[in-house]
Short mmCIF file of C-alpha atoms in Angstrom, two decimals:
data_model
loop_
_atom_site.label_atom_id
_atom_site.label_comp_id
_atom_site.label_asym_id
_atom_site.label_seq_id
_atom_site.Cartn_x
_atom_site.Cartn_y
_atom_site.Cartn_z
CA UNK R 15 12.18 21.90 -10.56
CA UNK R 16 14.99 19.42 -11.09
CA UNK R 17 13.06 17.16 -8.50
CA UNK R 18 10.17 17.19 -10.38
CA UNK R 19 11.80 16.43 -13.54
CA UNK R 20 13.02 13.73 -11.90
CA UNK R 21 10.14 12.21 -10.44
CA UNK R 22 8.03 12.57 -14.05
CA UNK R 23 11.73 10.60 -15.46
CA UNK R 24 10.77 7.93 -12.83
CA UNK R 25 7.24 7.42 -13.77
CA UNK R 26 7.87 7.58 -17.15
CA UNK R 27 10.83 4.84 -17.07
CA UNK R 28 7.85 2.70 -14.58
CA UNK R 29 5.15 3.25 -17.30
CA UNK R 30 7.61 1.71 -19.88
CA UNK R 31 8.33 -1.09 -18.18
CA UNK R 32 4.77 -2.22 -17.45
CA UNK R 33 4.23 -1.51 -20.90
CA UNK R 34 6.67 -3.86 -22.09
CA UNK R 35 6.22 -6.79 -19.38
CA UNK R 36 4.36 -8.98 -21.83
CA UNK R 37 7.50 -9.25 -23.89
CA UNK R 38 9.98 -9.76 -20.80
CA UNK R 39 8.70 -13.71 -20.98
CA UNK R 40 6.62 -14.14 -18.34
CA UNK R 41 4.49 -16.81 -18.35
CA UNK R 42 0.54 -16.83 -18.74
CA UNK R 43 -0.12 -17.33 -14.93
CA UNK R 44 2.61 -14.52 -13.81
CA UNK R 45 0.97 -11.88 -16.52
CA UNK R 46 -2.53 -13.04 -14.79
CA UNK R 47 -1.54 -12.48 -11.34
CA UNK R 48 0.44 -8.81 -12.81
CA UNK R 49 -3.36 -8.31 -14.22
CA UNK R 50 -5.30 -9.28 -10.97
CA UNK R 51 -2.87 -6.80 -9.04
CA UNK R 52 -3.78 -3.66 -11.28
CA UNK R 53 -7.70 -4.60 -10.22
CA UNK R 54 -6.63 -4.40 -6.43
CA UNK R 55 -4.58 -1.33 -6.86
CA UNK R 56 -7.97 0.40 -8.62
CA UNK R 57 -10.16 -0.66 -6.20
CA UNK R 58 -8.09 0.15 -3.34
CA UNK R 59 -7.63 3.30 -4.41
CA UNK R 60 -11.06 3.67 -3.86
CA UNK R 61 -10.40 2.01 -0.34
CA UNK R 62 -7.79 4.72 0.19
CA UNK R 63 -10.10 7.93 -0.35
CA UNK R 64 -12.28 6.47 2.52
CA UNK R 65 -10.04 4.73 4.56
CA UNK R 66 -6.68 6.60 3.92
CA UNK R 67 -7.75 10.20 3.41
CA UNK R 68 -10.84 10.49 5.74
CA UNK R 69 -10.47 8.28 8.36
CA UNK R 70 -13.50 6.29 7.99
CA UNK R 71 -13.18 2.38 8.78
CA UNK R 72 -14.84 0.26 5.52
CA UNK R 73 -14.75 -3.80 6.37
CA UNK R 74 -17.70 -4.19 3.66
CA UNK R 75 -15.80 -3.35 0.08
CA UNK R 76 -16.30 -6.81 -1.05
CA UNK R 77 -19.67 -5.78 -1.43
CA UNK R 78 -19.21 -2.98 -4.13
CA UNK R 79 -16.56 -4.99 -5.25
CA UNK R 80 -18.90 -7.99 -6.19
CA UNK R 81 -21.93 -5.18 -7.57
CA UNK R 82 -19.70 -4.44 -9.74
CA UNK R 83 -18.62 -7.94 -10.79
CA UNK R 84 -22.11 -9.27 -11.23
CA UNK R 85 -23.54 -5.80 -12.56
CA UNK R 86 -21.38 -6.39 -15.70
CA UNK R 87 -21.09 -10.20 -15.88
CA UNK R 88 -25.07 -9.81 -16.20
CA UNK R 89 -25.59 -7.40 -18.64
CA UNK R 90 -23.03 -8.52 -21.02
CA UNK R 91 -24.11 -12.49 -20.66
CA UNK R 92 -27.88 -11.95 -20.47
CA UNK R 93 -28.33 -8.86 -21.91
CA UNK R 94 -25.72 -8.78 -24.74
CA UNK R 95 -24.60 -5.02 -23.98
CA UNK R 96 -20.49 -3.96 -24.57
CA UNK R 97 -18.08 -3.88 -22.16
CA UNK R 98 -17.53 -0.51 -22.37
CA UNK R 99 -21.40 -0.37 -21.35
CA UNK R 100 -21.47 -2.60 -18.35
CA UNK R 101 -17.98 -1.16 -17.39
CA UNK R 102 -19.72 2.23 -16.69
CA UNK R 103 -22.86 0.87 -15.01
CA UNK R 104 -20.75 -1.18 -12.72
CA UNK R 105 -19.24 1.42 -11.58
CA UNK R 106 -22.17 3.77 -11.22
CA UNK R 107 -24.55 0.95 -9.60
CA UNK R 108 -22.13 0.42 -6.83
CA UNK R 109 -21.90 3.94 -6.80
CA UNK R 110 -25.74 4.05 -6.39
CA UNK R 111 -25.78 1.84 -3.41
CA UNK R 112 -22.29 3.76 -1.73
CA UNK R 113 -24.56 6.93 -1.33
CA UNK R 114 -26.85 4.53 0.00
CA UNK R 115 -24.83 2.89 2.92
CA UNK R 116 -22.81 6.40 2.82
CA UNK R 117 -25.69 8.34 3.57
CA UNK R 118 -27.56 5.93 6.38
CA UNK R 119 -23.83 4.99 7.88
CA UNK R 120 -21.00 7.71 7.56
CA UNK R 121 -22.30 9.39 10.40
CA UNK R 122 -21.57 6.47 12.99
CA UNK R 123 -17.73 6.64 14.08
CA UNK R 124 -14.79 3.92 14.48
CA UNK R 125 -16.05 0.57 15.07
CA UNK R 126 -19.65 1.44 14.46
CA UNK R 127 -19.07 2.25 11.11
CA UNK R 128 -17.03 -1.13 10.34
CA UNK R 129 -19.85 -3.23 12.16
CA UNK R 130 -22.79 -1.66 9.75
CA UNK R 131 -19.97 -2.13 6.80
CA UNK R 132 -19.92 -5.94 7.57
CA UNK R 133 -23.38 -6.36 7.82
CA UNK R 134 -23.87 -4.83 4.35
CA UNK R 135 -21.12 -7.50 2.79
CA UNK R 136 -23.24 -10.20 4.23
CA UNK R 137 -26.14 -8.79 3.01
CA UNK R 138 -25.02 -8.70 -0.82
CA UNK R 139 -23.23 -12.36 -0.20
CA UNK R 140 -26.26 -13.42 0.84
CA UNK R 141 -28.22 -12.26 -1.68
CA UNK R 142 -25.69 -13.48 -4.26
CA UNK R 143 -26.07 -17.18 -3.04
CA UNK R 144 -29.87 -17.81 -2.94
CA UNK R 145 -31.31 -15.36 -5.28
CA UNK R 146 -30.24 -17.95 -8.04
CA UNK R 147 -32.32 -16.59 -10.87
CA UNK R 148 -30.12 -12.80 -11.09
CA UNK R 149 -26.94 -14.16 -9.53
CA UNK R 150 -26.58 -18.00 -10.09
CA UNK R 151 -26.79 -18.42 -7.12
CA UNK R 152 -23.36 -20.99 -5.41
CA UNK R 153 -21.95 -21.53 -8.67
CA UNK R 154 -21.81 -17.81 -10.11
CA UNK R 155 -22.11 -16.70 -13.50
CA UNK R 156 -19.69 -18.47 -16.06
CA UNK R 157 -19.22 -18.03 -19.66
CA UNK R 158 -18.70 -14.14 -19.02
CA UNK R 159 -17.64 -12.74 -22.61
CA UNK R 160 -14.17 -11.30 -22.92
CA UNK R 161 -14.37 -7.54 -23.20
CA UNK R 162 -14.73 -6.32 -26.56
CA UNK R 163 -14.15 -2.58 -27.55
CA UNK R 164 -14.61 -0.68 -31.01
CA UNK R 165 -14.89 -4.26 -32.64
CA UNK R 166 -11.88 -6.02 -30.83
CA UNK R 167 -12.31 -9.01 -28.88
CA UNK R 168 -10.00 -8.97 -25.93
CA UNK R 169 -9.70 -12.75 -25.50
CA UNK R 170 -5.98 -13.00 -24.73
CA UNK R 171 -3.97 -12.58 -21.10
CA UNK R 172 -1.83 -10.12 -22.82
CA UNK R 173 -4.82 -8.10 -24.37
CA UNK R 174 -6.88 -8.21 -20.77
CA UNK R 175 -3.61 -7.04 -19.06
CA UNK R 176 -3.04 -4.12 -21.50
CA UNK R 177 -7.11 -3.31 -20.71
CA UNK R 178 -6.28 -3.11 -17.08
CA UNK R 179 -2.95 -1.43 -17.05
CA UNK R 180 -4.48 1.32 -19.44
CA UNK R 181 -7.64 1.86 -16.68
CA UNK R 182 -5.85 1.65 -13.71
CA UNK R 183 -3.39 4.52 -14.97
CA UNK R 184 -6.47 6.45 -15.59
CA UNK R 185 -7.89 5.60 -12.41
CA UNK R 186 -4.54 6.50 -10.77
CA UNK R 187 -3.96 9.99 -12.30
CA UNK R 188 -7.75 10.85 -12.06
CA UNK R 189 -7.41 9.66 -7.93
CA UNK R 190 -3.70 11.69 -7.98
CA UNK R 191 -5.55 14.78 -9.30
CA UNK R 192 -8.27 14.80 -6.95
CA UNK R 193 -6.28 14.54 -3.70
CA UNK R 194 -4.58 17.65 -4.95
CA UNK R 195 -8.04 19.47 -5.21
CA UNK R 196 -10.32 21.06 -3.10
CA UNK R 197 -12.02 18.22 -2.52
CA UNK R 198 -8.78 16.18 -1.36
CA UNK R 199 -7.59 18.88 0.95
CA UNK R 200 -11.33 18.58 2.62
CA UNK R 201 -11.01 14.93 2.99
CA UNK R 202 -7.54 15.32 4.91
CA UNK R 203 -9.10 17.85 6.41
CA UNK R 204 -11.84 15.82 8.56
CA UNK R 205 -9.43 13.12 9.14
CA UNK R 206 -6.70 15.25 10.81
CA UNK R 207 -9.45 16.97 12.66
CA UNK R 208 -13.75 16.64 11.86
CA UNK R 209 -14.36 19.49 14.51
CA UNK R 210 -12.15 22.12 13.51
CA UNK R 211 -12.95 20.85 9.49
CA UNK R 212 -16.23 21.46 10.70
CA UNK R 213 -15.28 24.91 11.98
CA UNK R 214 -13.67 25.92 8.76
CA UNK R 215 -16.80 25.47 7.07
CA UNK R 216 -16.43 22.04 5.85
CA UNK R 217 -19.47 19.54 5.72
CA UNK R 218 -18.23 17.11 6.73
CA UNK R 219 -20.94 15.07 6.42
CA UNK R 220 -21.50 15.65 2.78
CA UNK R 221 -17.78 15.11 2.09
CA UNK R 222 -17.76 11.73 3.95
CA UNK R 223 -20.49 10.34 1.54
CA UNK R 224 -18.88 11.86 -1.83
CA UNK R 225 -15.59 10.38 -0.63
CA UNK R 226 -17.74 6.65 0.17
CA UNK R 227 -19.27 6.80 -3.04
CA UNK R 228 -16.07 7.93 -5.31
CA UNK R 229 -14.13 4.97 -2.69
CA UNK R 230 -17.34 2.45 -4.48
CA UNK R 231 -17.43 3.71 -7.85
CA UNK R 232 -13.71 2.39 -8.04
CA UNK R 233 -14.60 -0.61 -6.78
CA UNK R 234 -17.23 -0.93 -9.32
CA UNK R 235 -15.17 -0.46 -11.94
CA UNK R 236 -12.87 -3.16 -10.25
CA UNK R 237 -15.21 -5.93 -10.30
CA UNK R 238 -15.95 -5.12 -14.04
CA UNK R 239 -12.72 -5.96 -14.89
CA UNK R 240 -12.39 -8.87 -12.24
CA UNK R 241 -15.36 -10.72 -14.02
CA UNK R 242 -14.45 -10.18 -17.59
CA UNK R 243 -11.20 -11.23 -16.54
CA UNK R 244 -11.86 -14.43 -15.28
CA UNK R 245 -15.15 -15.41 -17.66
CA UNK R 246 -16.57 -15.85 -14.00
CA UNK R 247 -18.11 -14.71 -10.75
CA UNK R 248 -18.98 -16.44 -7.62
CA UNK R 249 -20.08 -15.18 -4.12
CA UNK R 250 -17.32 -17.11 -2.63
CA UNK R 251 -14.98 -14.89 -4.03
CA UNK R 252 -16.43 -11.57 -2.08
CA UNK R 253 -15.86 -13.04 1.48
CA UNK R 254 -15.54 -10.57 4.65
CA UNK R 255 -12.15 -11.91 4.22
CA UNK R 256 -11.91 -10.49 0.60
CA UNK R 257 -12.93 -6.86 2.67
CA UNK R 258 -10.24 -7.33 4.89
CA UNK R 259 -7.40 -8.21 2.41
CA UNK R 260 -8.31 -4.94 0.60
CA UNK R 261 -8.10 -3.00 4.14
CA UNK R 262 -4.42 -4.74 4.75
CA UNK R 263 -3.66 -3.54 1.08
CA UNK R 264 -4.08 0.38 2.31
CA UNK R 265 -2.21 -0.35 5.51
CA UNK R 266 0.52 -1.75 4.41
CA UNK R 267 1.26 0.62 1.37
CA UNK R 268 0.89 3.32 3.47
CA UNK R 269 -2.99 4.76 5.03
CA UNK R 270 -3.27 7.99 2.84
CA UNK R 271 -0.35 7.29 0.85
CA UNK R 272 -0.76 8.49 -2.85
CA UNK R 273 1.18 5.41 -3.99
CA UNK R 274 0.19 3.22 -1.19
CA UNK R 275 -2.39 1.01 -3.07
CA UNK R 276 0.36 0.07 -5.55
CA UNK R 277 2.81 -0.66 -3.30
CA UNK R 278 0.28 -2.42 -1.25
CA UNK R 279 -0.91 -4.80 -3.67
CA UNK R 280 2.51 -5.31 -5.47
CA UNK R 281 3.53 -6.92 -1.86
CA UNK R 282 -0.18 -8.29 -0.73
CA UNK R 283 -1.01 -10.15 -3.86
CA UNK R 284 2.36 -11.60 -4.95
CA UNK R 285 2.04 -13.20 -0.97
CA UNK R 286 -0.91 -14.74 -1.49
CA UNK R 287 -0.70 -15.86 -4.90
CA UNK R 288 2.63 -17.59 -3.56
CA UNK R 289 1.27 -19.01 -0.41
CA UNK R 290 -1.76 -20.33 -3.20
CA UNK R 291 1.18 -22.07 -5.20
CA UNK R 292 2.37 -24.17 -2.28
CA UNK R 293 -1.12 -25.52 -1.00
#
């Protein structure tokens, strides 16, 4: 009991302290990289239900990533809907096409799997860069709107990094509460062991493409909030490499780790955004 009191003191003391960053003086550029990390830690999250707490190899989530980014960059430039609006249908368009490669992939194994996962992030890059009249083509979408909710025009770095902190805690407790579920025992489950998951009544195949599709509905949702907060999406920015960053996220923080995409990004991000600085 005492432990648990503990660890809720701990999060709550962490919560504060991200709430009251924007005030500690950091400067535009540090609360934009703080920003830009609470969009990796959401999507790999998703990265982590696949990847961490199945076993299943993704090299492709650049792909959802950028469906996601371009899904909401276009209906809110072109077709003048909300955020809120093109927030959801990012997510649940890359969702669409994660039951899509989940279903047609998940049951290849190991590097299989990782080969048909590349292919499918060349496929949307490719797509990105020469069908110009949806996606821009090279040069992207610009003039993205800021987010706007009940009225409010998010159109400062300390407004967009509230928006993200606020989502990504919801991600986070929604992703904490499933992994304590049914459903997250089952995904441990086939990763310890698929045949004897499979023995204990667990589909296994079923359960591979929920936890695929959940892993690209976060990432969805991730390149919502990447686009809106950058007024701009390009296909340069959803490389293979951009896959395999995410993958060294989960790694390092810790492959099935609860709070192994935070960690992960905290250290991954702040590296490269350092490295960027002394090009």
């Amino acid at each position: 009991m005492n432990t648990q009191i503990f660890k809720m003191a701990l999060m709550a003391i962490f919560c504060l302290l991200l709430i009251l960053l924007p005030y500690s003086g950091v400067n535009v550029y540090s609360l934009h990289v703080y920003t830009l990390i609470g969009i990796y830690i959401l999507i790999s999250i998703g990265l982590n239900i696949i990847f961490g707490h199945t076993g299943q190899i993704s090299l492709g989530h650049a792909a959802f990533f950028a469906i996601g980014a371009y899904t909401s960059a276009i209906l809110t430039s072109r077709f003048g809907l909300s955020f809120p609006i093109a927030f959801v249908c990012a997510g649940l368009i890359s969702l669409f096409f994660g039951l899509g490669v989940g279903g047609s992939t998940l049951k290849l194994e190991g590097a299989y799997l990782a080969m048909a996962t590349i292919g499918f992030n060349e496929i949307v890059r490719m797509v990105l860069i020469h069908w110009e009249s949806l996606s821009g083509g090279p040069a992207g979408i610009s003039k993205i709107p800021n987010p706007s909710i009940f009225g409010f025009t998010l159109n400062t770095p300390q407004s967009k990094y509230y928006l993200v902190l606020a989502l990504t805690l919801l991600g986070f407790i929604c992703y904490r509460n499933l992994m304590k579920s049914n459903y997250g025992k089952q995904f441990t489950a086939i990763k310890e062991n698929p045949l004897a998951a499979q023995a204990m009544g667990v589909n296994t195949t079923r359960m591979k493409v929920i936890a695929f599709g959940l892993s690209t509905l976060y990432a969805g949702f991730g390149g919502s909030l990447y686009a809106h907060l950058n007024n701009y999406v390009a296909p340069d920015a959803f490389h293979i490499s951009e896959s395999i960053t995410l993958l060294l996220i989960v790694v390092l923080g810790g492959m099935g780790n609860i709070f192994g995409p935070i960690l992960g990004s905290i250290v991954l991000i702040e590296v490269k955004e350092s490295l960027r600085m002394l090009k």
